[in-house]
Short mmCIF file of C-alpha atoms in Angstrom, two decimals:
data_model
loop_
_atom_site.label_atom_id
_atom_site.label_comp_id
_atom_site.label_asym_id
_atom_site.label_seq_id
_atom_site.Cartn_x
_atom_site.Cartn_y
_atom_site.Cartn_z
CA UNK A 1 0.00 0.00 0.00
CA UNK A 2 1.39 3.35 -1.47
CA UNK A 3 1.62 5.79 1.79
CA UNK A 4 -0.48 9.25 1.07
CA UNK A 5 0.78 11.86 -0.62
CA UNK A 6 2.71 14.76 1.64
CA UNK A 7 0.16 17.83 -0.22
CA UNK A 8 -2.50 15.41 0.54
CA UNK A 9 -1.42 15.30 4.46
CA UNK A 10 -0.72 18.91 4.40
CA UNK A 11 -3.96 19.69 3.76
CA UNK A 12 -5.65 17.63 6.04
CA UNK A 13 -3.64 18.60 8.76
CA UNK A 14 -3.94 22.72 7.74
CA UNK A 15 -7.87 21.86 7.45
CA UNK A 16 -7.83 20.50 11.12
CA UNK A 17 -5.99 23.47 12.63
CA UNK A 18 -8.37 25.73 10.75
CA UNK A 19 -10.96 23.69 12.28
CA UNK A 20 -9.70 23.88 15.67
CA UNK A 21 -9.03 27.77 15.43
CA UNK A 22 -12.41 28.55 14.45
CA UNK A 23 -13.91 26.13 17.49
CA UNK A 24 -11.26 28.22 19.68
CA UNK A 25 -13.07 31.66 18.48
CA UNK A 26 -16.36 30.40 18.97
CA UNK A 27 -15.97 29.51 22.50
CA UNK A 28 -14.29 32.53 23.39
CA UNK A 29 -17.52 34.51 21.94
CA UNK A 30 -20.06 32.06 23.06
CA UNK A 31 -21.00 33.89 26.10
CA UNK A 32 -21.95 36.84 24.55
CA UNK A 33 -23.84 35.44 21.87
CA UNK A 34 -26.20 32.69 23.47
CA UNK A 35 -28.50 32.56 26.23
CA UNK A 36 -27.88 28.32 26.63
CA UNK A 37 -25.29 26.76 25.13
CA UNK A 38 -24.67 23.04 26.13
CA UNK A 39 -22.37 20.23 25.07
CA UNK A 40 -22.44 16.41 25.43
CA UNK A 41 -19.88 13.71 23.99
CA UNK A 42 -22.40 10.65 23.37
CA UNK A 43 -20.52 7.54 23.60
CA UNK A 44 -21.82 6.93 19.65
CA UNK A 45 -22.77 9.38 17.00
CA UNK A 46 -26.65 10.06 16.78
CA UNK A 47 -27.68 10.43 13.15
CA UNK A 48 -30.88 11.99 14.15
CA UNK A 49 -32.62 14.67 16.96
CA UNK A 50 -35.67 16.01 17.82
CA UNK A 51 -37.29 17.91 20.68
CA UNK A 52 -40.72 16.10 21.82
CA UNK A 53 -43.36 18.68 22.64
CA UNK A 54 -43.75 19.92 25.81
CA UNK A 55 -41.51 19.99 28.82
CA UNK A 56 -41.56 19.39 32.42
CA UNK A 57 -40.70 21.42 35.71
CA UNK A 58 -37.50 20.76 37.10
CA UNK A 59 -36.35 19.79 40.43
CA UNK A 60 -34.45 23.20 40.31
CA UNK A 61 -36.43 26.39 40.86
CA UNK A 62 -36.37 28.63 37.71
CA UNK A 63 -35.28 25.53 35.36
CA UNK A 64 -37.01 22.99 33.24
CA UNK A 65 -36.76 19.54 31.98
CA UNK A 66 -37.14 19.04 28.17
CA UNK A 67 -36.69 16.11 26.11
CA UNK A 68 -35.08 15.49 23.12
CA UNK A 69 -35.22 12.02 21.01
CA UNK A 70 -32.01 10.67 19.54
CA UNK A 71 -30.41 7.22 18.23
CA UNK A 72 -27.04 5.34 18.39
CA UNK A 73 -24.59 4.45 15.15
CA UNK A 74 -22.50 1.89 16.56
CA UNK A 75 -19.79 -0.13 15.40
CA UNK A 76 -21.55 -3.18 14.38
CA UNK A 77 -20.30 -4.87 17.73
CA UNK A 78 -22.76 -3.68 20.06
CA UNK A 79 -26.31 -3.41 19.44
CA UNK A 80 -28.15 0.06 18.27
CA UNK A 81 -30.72 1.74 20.57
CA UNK A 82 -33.03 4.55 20.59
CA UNK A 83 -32.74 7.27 22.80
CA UNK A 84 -34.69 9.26 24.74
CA UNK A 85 -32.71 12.04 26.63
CA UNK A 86 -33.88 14.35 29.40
CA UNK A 87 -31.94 18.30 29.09
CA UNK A 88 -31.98 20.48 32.26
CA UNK A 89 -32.30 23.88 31.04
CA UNK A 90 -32.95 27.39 32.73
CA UNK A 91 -36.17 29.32 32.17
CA UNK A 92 -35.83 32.47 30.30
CA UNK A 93 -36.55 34.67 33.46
CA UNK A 94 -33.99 32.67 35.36
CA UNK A 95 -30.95 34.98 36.34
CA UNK A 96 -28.03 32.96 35.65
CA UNK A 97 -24.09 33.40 36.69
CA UNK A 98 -22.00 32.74 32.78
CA UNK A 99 -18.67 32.81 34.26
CA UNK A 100 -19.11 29.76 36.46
CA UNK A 101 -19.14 25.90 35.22
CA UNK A 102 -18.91 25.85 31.83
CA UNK A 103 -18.20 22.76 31.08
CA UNK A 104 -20.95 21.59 33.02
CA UNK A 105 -23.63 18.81 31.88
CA UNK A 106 -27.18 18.99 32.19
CA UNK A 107 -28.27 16.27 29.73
CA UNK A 108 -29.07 12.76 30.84
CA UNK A 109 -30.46 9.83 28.91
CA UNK A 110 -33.50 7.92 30.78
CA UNK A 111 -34.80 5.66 27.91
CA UNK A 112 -33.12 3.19 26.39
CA UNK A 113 -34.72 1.05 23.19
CA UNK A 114 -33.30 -2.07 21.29
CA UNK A 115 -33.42 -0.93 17.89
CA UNK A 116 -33.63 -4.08 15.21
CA UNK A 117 -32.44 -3.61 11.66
CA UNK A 118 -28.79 -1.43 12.57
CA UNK A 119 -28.82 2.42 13.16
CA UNK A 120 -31.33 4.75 13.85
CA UNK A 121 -31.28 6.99 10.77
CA UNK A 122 -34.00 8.92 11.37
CA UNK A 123 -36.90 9.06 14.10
CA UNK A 124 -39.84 10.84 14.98
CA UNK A 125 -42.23 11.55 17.17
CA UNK A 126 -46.14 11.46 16.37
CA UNK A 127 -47.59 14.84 16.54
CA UNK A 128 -51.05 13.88 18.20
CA UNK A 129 -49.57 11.03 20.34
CA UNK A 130 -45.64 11.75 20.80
CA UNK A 131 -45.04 8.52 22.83
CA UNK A 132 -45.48 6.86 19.55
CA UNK A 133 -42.30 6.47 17.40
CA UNK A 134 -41.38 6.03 14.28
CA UNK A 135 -37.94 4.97 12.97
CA UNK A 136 -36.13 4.20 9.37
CA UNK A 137 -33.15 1.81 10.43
CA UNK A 138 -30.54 0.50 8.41
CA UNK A 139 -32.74 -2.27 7.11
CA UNK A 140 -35.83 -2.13 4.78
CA UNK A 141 -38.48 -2.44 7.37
CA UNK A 142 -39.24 0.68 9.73
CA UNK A 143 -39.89 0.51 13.54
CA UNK A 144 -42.47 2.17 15.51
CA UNK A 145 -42.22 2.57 18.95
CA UNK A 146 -44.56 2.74 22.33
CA UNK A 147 -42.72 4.75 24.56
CA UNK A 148 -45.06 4.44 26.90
CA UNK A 149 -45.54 0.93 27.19
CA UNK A 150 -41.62 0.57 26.66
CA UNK A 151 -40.96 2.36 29.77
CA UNK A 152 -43.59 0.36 31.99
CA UNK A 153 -41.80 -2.49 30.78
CA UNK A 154 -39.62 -4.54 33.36
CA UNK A 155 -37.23 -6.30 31.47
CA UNK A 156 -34.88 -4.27 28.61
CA UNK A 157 -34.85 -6.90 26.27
CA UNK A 158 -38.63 -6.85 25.52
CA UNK A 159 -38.69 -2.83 24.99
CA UNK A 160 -38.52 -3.28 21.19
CA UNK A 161 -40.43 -1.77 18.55
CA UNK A 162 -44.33 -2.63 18.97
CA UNK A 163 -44.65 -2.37 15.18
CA UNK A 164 -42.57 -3.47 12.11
CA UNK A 165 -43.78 -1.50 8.73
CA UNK A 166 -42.75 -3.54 5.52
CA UNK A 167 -43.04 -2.71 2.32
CA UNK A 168 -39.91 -0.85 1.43
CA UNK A 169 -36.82 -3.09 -1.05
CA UNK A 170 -34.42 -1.56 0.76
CA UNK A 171 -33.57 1.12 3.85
CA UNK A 172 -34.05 4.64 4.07
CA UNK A 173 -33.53 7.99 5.27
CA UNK A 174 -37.03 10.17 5.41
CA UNK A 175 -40.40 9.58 7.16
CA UNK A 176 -42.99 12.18 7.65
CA UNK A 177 -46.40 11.98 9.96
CA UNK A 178 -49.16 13.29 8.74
CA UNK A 179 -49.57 16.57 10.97
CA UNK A 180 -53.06 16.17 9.89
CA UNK A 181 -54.60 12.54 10.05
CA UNK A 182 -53.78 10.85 13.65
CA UNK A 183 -51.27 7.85 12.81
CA UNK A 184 -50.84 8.49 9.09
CA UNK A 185 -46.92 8.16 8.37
CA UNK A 186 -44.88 8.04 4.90
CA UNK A 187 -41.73 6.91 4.00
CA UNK A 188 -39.35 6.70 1.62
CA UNK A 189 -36.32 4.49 0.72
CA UNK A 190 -33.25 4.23 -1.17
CA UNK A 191 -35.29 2.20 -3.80
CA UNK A 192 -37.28 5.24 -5.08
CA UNK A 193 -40.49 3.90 -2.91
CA UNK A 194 -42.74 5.75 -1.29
CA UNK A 195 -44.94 4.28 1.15
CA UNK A 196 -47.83 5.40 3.44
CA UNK A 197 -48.75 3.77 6.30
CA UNK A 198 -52.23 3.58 8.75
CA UNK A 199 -50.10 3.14 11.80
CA UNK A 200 -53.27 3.53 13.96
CA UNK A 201 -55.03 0.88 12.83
CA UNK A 202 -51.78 -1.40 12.87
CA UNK A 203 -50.18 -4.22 15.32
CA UNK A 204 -47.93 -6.58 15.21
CA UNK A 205 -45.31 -7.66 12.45
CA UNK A 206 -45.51 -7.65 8.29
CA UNK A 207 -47.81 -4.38 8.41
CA UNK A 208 -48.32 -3.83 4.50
CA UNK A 209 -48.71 -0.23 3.10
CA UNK A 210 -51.61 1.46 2.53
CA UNK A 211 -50.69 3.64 0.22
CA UNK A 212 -47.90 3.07 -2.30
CA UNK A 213 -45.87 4.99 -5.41
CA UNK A 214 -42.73 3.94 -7.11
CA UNK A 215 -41.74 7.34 -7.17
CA UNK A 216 -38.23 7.18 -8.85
CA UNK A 217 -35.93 4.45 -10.41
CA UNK A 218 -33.18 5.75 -7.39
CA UNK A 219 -33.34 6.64 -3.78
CA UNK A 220 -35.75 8.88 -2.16
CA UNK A 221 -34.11 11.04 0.32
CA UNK A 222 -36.77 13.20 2.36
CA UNK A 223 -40.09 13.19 2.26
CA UNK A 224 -42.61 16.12 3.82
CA UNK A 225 -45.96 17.09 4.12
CA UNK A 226 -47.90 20.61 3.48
CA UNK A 227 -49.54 22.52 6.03
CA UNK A 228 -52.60 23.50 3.46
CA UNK A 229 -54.50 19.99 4.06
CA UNK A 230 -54.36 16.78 4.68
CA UNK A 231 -53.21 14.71 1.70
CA UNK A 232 -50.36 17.19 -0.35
CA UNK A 233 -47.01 15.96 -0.10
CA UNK A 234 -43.88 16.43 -1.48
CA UNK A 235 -40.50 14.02 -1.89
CA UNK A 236 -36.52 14.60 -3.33
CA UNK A 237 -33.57 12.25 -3.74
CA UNK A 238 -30.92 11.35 -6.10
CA UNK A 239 -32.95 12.34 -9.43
CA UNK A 240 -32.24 15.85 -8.56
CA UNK A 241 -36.19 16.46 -8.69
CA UNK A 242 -38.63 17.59 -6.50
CA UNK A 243 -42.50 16.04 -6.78
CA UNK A 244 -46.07 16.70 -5.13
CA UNK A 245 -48.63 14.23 -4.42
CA UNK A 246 -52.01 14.16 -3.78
CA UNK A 247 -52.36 10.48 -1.77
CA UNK A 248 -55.81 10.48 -2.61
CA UNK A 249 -54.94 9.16 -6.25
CA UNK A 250 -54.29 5.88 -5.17
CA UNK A 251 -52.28 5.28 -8.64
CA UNK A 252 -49.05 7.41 -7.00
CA UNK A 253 -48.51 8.99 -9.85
CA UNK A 254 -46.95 12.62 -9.02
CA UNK A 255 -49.40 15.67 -9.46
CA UNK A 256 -45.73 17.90 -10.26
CA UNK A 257 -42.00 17.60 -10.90
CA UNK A 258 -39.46 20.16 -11.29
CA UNK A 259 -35.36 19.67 -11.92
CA UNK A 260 -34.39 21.63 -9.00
CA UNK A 261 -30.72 20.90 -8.33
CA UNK A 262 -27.62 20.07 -10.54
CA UNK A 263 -27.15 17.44 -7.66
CA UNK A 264 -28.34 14.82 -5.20
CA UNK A 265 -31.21 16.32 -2.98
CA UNK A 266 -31.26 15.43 0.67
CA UNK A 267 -33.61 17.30 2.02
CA UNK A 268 -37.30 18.96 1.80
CA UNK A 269 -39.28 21.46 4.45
CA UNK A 270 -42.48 22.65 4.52
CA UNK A 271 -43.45 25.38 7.17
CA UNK A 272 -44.97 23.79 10.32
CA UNK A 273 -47.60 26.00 10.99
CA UNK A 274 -51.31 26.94 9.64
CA UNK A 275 -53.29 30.27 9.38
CA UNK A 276 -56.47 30.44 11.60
CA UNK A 277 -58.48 31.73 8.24
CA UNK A 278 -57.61 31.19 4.57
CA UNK A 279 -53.86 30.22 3.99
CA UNK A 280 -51.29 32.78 3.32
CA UNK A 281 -49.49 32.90 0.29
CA UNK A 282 -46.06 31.41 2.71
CA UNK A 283 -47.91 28.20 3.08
CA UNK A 284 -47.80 27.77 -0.11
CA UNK A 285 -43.74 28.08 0.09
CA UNK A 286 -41.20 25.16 0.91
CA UNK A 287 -37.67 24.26 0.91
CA UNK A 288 -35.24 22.06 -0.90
CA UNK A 289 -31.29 21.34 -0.20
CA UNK A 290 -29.18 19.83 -2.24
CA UNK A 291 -25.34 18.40 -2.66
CA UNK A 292 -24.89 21.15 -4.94
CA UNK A 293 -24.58 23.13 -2.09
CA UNK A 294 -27.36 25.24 -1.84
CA UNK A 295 -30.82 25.99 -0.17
CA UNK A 296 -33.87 27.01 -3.40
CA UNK A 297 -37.28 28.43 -2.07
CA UNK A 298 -40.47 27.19 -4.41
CA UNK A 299 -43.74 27.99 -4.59
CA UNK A 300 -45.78 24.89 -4.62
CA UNK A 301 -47.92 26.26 -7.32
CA UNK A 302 -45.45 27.23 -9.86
CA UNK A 303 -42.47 25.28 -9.87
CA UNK A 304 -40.79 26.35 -12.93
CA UNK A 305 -38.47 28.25 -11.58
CA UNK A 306 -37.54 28.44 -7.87
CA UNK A 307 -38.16 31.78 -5.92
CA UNK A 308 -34.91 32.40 -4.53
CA UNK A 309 -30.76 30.71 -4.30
CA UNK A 310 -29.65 30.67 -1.00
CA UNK A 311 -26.17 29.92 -3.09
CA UNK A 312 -22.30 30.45 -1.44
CA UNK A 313 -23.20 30.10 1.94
CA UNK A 314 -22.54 26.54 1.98
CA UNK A 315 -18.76 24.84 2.43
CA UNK A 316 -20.51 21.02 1.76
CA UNK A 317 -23.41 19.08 1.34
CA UNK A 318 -26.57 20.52 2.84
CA UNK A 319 -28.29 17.85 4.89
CA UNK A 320 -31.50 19.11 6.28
CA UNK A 321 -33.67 22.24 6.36
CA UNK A 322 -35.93 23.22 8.97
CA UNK A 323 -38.46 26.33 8.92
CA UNK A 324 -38.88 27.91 12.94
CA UNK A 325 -41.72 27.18 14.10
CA UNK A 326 -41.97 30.80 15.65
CA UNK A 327 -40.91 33.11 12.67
CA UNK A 328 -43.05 32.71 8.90
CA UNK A 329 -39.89 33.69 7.06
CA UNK A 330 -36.85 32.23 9.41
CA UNK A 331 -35.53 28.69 8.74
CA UNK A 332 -32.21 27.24 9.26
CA UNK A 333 -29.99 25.00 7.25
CA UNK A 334 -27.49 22.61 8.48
CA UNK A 335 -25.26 19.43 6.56
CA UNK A 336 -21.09 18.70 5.91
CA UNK A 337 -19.55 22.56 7.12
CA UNK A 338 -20.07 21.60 10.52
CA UNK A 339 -22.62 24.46 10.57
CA UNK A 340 -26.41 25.33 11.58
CA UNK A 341 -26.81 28.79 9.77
CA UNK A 342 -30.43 30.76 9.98
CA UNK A 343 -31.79 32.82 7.26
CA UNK A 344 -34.37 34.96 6.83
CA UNK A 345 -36.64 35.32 3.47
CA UNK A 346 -38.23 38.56 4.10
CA UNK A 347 -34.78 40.11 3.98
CA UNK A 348 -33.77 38.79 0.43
CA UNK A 349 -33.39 41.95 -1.63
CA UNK A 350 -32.71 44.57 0.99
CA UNK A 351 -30.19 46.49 1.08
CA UNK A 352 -27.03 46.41 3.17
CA UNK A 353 -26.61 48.86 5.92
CA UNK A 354 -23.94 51.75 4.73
CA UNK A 355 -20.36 50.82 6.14
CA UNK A 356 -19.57 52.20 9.42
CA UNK A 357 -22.90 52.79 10.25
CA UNK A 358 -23.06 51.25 14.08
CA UNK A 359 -25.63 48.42 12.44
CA UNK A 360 -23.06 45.47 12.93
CA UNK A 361 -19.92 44.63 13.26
CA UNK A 362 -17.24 46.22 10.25
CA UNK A 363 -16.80 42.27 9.27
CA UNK A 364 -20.62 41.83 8.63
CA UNK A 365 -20.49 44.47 6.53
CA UNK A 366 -20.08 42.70 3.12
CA UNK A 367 -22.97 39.72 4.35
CA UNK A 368 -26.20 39.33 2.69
CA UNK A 369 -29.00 40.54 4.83
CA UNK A 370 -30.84 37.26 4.53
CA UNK A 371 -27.71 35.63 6.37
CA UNK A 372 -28.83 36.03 10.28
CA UNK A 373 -26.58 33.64 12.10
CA UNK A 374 -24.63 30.84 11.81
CA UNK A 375 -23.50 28.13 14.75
CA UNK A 376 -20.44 27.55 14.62
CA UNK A 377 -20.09 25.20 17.76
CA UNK A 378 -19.57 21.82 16.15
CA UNK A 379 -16.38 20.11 14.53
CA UNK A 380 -17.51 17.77 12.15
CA UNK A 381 -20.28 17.85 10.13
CA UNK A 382 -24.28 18.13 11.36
CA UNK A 383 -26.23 15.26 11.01
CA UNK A 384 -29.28 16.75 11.99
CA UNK A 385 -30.54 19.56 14.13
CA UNK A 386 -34.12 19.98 15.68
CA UNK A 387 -35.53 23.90 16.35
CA UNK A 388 -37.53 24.13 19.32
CA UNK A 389 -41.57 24.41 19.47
CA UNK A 390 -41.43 25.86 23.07
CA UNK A 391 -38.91 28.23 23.00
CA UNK A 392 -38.14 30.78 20.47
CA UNK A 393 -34.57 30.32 19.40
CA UNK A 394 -33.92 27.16 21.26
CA UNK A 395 -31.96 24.69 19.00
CA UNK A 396 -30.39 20.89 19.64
CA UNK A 397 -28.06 19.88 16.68
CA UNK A 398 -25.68 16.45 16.47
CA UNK A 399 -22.76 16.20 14.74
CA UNK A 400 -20.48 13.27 13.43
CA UNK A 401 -18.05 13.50 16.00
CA UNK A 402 -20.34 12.44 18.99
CA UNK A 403 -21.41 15.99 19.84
CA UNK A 404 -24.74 16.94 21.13
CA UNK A 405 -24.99 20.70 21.56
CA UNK A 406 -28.55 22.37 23.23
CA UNK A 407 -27.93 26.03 22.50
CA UNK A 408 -30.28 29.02 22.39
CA UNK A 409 -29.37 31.99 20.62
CA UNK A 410 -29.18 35.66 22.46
CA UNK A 411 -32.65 37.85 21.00
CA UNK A 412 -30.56 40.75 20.29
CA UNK A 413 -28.73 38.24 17.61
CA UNK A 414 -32.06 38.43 15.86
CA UNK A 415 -32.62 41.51 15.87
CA UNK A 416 -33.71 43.52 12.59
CA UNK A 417 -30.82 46.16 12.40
CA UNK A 418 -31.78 46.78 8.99
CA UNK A 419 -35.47 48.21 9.40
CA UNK A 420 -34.15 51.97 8.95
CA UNK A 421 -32.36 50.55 5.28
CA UNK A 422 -34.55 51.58 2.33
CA UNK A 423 -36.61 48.32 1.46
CA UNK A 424 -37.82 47.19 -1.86
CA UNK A 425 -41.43 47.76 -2.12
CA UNK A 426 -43.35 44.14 -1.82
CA UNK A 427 -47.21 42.97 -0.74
CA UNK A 428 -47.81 42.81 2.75
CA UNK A 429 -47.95 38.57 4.49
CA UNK A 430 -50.40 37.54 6.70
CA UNK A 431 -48.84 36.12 9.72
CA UNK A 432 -50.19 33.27 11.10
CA UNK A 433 -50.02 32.40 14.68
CA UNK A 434 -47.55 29.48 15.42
CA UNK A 435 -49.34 26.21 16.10
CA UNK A 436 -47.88 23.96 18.66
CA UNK A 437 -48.42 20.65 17.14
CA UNK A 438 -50.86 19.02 19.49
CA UNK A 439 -48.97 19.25 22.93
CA UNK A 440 -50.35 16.64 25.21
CA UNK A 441 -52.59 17.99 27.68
CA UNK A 442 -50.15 16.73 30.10
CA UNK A 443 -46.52 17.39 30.17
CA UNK A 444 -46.30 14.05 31.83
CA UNK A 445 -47.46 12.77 28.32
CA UNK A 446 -44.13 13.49 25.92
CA UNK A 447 -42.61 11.31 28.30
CA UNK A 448 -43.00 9.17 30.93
CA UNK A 449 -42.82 11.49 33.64
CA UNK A 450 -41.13 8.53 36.12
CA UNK A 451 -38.49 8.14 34.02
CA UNK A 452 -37.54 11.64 33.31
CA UNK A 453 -37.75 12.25 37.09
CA UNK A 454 -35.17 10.21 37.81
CA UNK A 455 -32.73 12.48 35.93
CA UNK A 456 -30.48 14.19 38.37
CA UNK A 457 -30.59 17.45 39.73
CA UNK A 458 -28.55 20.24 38.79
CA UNK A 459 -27.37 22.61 41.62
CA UNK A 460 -29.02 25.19 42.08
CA UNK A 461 -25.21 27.07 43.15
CA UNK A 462 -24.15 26.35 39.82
CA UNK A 463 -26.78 27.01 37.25
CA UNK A 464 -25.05 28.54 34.31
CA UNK A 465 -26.56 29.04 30.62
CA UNK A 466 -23.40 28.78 28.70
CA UNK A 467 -22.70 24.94 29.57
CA UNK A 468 -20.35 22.37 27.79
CA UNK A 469 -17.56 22.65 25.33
CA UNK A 470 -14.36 20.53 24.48
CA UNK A 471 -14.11 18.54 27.94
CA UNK A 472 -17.89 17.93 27.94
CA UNK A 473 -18.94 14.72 29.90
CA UNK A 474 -19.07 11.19 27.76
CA UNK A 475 -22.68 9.22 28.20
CA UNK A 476 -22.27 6.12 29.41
#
């Protein structure tokens, strides 16, 4: 075996002290940038995170216990499980001390689930029962879990999935529930299938689909539904297309394609909320990123051309794109430059502040006014990252290198410094009022509230927002 070449190491080693001198900055400007920032080295990457809804009061006065679901990639040797993980976090009207412990850790994992079929690629919860989870391991069937029942259950080796969906060739990435239809899910695999499921009405093993489309001769990626109604949908992958269904045509053929990207696209995002009266035109709006390295905003009802490029903010793939579920025009982007940057589409086409003008810093000068922020907290690249529904700016993002960060960025970061800039002239938006999606009525429902409870208890000398960072504490 020929050893590498010496450019070859040069640059990888120049790459990782760039790397490492970028992390360096970051934590040095941390505290002045977030309100919670937290780090945690899992023992093995997690491929997938999401906050379940709703969150319960910590032992701690002034702090709260959310939850955040997440997954194991092992090494083959041990088995893979799915996670549920319990993250002490302070209240935004808690007064906190920065300066003091921050390397401390206030995430603990309380649920543990055997996870057939290899690594948890993706999972999620159910909007109108978020005990119930659904999973696309590294296998053709997908799991769906009772986390409910899982936790009342005695002995580990029987809290496995309490349904197996079949009817994918091969494994997959993306699975959407229908934020619509109680127990509805689709998926999609790398064999260009898309399948839909009645998970409600299923038990047991060998569940067929009830609703199926061969919707491309190469792998589906991502696959999302529209906030408009109940049966529009929309899926990407390797064909470099995006395409809308209507799952009441039970022939799966596609009601529209469009060649969106000149590569691979991994991911697709519809906004996760819904007007009171008729829809606003933004509802009609979604997302697509792509291996070409950018972020293109469509119009659902004319897909001939794409509204806008988010182009050259990207170093790598993009992975996964996420509207807030706070803010009609904010969403958030994330994939292989180790970054989670936010954006804003009302900005796009406004001018820049003059230079020098006390609006930002002199180095922001020169950045697009759509750019808002960017995390720059993690190493390697994002797998995925999951935007709170109870608090504003609250994110959790994973990365390849272990890493789970919980981080909420400061309000003055979002601040519109540009409203005295002249604006281009445009229609006004209706702005509908975020929609939690279906809380449980108790907060002891997004988890078993037993198991969370046994979490321990931060002190309450210590409490800090800015937590974590290089030395952060491995999970067992």
């Amino acid at each position: 075996m020929s050893s590498p070449k010496p450019a070859k190491v040069g640059a990888g080693l120049e790459l990782k002290q760039r790397i490492e001198d970028e992390y360096k900055n970051w934590m040095v400007a941390a505290p002045q940038i977030y309100d919670v920032c937290m780090a945690k080295r899992l023992k093995w990457p997690s491929l997938t995170c999401e906050w379940l809804p709703g969150f319960l009061e910590s032992p701690v006065e002034g702090w709260n216990r959310h939850q955040l679901l997440l997954g194991t990639h092992t090494d083959g040797d041990e088995g893979n499980e799915l996670l549920i993980a319990c993250v002490d976090l302070p209240d935004v009207d808690t007064e906190i001390d920065t300066s003091k412990d921050f390397g401390r850790d206030t995430c603990e994992v309380v649920l543990r689930l055997a996870h057939p079929g290899g690594e948890v690629n993706r999972a999620r919860h159910c909007p109108q029962r978020p005990t119930l989870i659904a999973t696309r391991p590294a296998a053709a069937a997908c799991c769906v879990f009772d986390t409910e029942k899982a936790a009342a259950e005695a002995d580990a080796a029987k809290r496995g999935p309490a349904i197996m969906l079949r009817g994918h060739g091969e494994e997959g990435y993306g699975l959407a529930w229908n934020p619509h239809v109680p127990g509805e899910l689709y998926t999609v695999a790398n064999d260009g299938t898309l399948c839909g499921w009645d998970v409600a009405a299923a038990a047991g093993d060998a569940t067929t689909p009830s609703w199926f489309a061969q919707a491309s001769e190469v792998a589906l990626s991502d696959v999302a539904f529209t906030p408009r109604d109940p049966w529009t949908l929309g899926a990407v992958g390797d064909d470099r297309a995006v395409k809308l269904w209507d799952t009441r045509k039970p022939d799966g053929a596609a009601l529209a394609r469009a060649d969106a990207h000149a590569a691979d696209v991994n991911a697709i995002a519809f906004p996760t909320f819904a007007g009171d009266d008729a829809a606003p035109a933004s509802l009609f709006r979604f997302l697509t990123g792509s291996a070409d390295r950018t972020v293109k905003l469509w119009d659902m009802r004319q897909l001939a051309e794409p509204l806008h490029v988010f182009e050259n903010f990207f170093d790598g793939d993009v992975l996964q794109v996420q509207w807030s579920p706070h803010e009609t025009d904010v969403f958030a982007a994330a994939g292989a430059d180790r970054r989670v940057t936010f954006f804003d589409v009302s900005r796009v086409g406004r001018a820049p502040p003059p230079p020098g003008d006390g609006a930002g810093d002199d180095d922001d000068d020169d950045a697009p006014p759509e750019l808002v922020f960017a995390h720059g907290g993690h190493k390697a690249a994002v797998s995925e990252f999951s935007l709170s529904e109870e608090d504003r700016w609250l994110c959790a993002s994973v990365s390849e290198d272990n890493f789970l960060q919980v981080w909420c960025v400061g309000e003055h970061i979002f601040e519109d410094e540009d409203e005295g800039a002249p604006q281009p002239p445009k229609p006004p938006t209706p702005q509908p009022s975020p929609a939690k999606r279906n809380a449980p009525a108790s907060p002891g429902k997004s988890l078993v509230e037993s198991v969370c409870s046994a979490m321990p208890v931060p002190s309450p000398a210590k409490k800090v927002k800015v937590i974590g960072g290089d030395d952060a504490k491995e999970d067992a």
